[in-house]
XYZ file of C-alpha atoms in Angstrom:
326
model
C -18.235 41.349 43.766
C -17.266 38.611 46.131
C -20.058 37.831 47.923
C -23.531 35.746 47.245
C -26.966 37.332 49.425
C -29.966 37.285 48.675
C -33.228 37.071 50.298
C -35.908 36.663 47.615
C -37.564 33.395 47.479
C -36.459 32.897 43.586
C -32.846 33.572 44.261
C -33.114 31.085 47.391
C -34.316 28.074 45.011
C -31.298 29.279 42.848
C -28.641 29.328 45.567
C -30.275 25.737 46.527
C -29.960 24.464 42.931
C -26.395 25.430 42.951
C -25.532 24.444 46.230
C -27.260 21.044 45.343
C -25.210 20.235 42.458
C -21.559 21.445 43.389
C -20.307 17.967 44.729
C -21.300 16.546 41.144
C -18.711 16.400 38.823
C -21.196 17.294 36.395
C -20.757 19.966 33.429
C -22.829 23.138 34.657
C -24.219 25.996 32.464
C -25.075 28.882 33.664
C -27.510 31.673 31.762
C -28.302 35.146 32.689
C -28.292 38.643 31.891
C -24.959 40.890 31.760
C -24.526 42.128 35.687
C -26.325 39.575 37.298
C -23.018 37.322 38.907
C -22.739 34.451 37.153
C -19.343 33.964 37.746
C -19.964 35.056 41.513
C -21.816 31.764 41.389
C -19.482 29.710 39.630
C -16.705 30.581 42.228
C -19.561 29.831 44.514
C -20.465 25.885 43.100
C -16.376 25.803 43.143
C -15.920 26.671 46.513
C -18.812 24.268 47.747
C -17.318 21.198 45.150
C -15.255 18.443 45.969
C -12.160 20.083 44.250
C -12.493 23.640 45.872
C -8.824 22.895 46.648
C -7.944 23.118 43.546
C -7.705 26.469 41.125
C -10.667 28.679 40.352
C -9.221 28.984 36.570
C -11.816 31.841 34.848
C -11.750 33.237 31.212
C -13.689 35.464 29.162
C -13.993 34.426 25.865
C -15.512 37.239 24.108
C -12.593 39.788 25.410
C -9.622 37.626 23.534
C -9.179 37.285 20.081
C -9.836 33.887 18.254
C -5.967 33.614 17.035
C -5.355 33.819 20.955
C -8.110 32.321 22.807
C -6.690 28.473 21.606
C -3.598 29.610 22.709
C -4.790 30.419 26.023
C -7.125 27.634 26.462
C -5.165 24.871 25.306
C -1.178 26.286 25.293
C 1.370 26.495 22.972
C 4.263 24.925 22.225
C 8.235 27.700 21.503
C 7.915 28.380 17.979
C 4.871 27.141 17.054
C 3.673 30.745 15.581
C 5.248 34.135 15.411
C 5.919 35.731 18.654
C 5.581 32.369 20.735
C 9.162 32.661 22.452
C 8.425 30.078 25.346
C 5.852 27.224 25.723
C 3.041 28.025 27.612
C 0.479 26.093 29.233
C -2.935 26.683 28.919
C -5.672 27.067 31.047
C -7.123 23.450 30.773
C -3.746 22.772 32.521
C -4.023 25.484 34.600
C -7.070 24.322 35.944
C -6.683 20.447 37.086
C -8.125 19.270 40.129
C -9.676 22.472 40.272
C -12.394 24.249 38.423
C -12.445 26.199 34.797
C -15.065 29.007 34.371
C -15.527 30.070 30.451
C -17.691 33.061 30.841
C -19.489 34.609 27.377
C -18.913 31.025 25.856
C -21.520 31.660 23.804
C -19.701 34.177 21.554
C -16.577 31.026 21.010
C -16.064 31.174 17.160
C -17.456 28.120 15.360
C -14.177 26.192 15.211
C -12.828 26.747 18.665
C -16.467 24.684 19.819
C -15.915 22.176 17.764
C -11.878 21.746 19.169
C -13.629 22.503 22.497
C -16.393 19.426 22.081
C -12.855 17.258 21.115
C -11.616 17.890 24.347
C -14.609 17.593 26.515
C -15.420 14.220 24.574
C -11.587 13.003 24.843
C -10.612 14.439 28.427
C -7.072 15.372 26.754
C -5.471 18.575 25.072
C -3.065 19.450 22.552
C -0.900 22.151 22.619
C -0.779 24.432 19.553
C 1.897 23.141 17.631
C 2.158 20.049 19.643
C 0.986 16.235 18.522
C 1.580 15.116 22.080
C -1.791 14.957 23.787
C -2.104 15.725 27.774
C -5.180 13.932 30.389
C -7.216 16.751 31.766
C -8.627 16.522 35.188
C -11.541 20.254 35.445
C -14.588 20.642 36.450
C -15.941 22.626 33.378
C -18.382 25.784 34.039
C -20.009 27.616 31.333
C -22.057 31.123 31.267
C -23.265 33.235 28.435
C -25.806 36.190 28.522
C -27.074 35.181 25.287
C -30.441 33.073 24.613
C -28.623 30.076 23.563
C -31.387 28.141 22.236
C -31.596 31.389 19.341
C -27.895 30.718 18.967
C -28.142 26.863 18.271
C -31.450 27.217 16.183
C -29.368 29.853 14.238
C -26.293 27.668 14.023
C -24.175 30.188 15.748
C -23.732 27.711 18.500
C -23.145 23.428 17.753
C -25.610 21.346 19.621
C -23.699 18.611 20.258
C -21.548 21.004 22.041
C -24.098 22.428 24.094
C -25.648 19.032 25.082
C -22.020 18.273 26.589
C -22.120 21.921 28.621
C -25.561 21.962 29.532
C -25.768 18.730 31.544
C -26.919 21.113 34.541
C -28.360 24.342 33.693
C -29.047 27.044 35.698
C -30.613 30.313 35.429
C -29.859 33.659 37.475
C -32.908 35.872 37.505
C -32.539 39.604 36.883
C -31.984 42.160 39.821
C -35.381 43.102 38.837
C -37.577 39.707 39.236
C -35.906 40.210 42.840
C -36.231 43.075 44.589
C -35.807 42.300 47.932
C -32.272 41.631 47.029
C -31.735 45.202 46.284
C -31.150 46.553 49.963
C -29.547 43.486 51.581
C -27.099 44.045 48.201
C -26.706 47.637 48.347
C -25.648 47.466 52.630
C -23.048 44.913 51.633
C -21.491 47.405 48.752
C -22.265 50.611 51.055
C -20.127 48.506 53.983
C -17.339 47.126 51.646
C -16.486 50.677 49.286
C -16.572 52.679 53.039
C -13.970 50.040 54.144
C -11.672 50.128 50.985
C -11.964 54.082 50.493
C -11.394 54.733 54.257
C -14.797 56.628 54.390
C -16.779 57.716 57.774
C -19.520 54.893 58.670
C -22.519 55.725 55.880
C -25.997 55.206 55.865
C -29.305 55.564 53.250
C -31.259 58.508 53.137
C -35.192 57.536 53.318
C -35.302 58.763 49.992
C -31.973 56.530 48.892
C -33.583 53.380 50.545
C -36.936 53.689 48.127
C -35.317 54.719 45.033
C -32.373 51.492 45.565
C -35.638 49.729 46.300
C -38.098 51.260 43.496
C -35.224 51.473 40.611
C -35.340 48.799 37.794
C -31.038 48.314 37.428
C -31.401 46.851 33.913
C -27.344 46.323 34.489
C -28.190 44.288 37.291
C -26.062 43.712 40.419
C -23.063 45.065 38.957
C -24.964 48.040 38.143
C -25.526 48.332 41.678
C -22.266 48.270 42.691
C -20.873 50.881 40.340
C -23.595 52.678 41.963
C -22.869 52.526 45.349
C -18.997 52.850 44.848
C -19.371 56.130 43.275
C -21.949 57.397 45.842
C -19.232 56.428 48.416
C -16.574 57.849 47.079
C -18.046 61.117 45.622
C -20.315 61.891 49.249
C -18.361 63.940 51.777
C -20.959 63.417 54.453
C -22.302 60.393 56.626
C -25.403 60.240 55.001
C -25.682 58.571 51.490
C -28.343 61.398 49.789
C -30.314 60.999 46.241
C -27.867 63.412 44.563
C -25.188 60.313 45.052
C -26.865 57.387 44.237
C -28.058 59.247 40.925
C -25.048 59.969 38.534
C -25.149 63.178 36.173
C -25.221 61.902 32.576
C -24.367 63.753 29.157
C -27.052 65.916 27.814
C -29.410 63.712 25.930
C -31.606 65.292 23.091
C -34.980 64.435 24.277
C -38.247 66.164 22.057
C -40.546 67.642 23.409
C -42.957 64.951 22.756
C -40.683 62.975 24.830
C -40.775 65.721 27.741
C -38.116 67.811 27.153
C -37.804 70.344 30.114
C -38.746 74.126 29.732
C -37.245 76.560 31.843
C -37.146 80.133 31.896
C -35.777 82.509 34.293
C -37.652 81.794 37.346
C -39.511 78.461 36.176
C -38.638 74.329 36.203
C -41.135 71.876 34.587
C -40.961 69.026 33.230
C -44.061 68.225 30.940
C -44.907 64.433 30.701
C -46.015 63.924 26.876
C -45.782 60.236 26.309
C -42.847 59.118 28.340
C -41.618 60.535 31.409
C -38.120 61.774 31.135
C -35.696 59.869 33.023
C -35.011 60.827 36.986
C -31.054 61.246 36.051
C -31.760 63.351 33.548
C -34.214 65.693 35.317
C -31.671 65.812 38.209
C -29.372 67.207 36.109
C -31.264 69.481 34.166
C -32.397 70.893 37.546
C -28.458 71.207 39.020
C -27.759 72.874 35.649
C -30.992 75.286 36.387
C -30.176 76.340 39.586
C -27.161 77.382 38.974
C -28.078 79.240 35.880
C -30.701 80.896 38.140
C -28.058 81.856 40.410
C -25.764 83.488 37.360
C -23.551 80.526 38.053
C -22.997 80.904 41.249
C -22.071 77.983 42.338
C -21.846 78.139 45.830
C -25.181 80.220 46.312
C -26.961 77.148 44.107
C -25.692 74.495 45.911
C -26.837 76.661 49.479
C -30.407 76.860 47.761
C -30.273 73.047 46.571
C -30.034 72.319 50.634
C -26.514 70.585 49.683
C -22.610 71.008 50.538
C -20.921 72.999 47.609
C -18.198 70.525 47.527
C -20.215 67.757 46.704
C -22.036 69.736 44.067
C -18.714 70.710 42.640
C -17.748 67.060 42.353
C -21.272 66.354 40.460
C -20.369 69.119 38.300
C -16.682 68.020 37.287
C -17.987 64.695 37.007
C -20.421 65.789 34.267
C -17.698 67.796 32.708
C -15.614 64.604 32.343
C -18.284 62.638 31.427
C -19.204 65.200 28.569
C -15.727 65.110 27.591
C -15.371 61.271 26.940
C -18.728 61.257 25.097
């Protein structure tokens, strides 16, 4: 995802915020759930900062290992461990005049913060294996998903550390706080996979345009966007329908008291005892009934389903690989 919109009034006073404090040189934190583009925004504050001229230097620091991740923050000098061949310089480095993002900081091992808070305190790095220290000139912006607060009071996370991050905090509400972001959001994916995969100009259905609107996306924006790229790619016609916006999952066990469907020959329900069964779910289960009811014909359920068999063979195979990886 490349691009910030919004419409919603809470996501304006965010955009605002963020605007407002980008020609600072202040330390920024930024908290929010997984999906919701918080380094969207931090490319964002860069690009609006005095040093957008400089590098856009970003790192996640829950997907590298600890023996690594002071390696890649910081360098290395030849020899200094097994395997370290060349000198390498790290992303501090990397990142002068510019801006360094450390996404998921707040999953950075207990004695990497405390070399971090050294370095943010000194404005100078070591290499591993080094005694020479180096000046660092980065803007330094931080993001976890995490409640940090729970991770201080816990000691997962030093406070003197986060006092030196968290000079300006800000928070990026949920996709679901802000709905009216949903369709302004889903046009701009619907525009930019059609571009990328070559596809015929695509619209909403009616029914696509409430259920974007009406659906919670607990994995936020980029939840969206996985969304909309496979609707692109797996529809063969203009019009985006609810059969491509709403992926086939594995078969979940459900009990009854949680509505499992009943179907016989000739009949589809879907009893609501306690919790309603998920809308994925019952689309599949229905897919999977009407071509049972057709003795797997295929083609014949997909003419009865008011769809093209070729998409409904591409739901199908989808499911099968799906089923396969689970």
């Amino acid at each position: 995802m490349t691009d910030i919109i919004g419409k919603s009034p809470i996501f304006i006073k965010t955009l605002e915020l963020a605007k407002r404090v980008a020609t600072s040189s202040a330390n920024i934190f930024i908290t929010g759930e997984s999906g919701t583009g918080k380094e969207v925004f931090a490319k964002f504050i860069h690009n609006e900062s005095k040093c957008k001229k400089g590098p856009f230097v970003a790192i996640n620091c829950s997907a590298i290992p600890e023996n690594l991740l002071e390696s890649e923050l910081f360098g290395h000098a030849k020899g200094s461990f097994t395997g370290a061949h060349d000198k390498k310089v790290g992303l501090f480095e990397e990142a002068e005049n510019g801006t360094l993002f450390l996404d998921e900081i707040g999953d950075l091992s207990l004695s990497l913060q405390a070399k971090l808070l050294r370095v943010l305190q000194e404005r100078k790095i070591r290499r591993v294996g080094e005694n020479v220290c180096r000046p660092i000139n980065c803007r330094i912006i931080s993001a976890t998903h995490k409640n940090i607060a729970i991770e201080v009071k816990e000691q997962r996370f030093r406070e003197d550390l986060f006092f030196r991050l968290d000079v300006i905090p800000i928070y990026i509400p949920p996709l679901r706080e802000r709905q009216e972001d949903v369709l302004p959001l889903a046009e701009l994916f619907l525009r930019k996979f059609t571009t990328e995969n070559g596809s015929t100009t695509k619209f909403f259905s009616k029914d696509v345009v409430n259920f974007l609107c009406e659906n919670p996306w607990y994995g936020n924006v980029r939840e969206l966007e996985n969304t909309l790229e496979r609707a692109v790619v797996l529809s063969d016609k203009p019009e985006i329908t609810l059969i491509d916006v709403i992926p086939l999952s594995p078969k979940r066990e459900v009990s009854l008291n949680q509505g499992e469907v009943e179907a016989d020959e000739n009949t589809f329900s879907v009893p609501c005892r306690g919790q309603l069964l998920p809308l994925d779910e019952m689309i599949r289960q229905y897919i999977e009934f009407a071509v049972a009811k057709k003795g797997g014909a295929r083609g014949h359920a997909a003419t009865e389903l008011g769809i093209d068999r070729k998409t409904l063979y591409k739901r199908l195979k989808l499911e099968e690989q799906i089923a396969a990886i689970a």
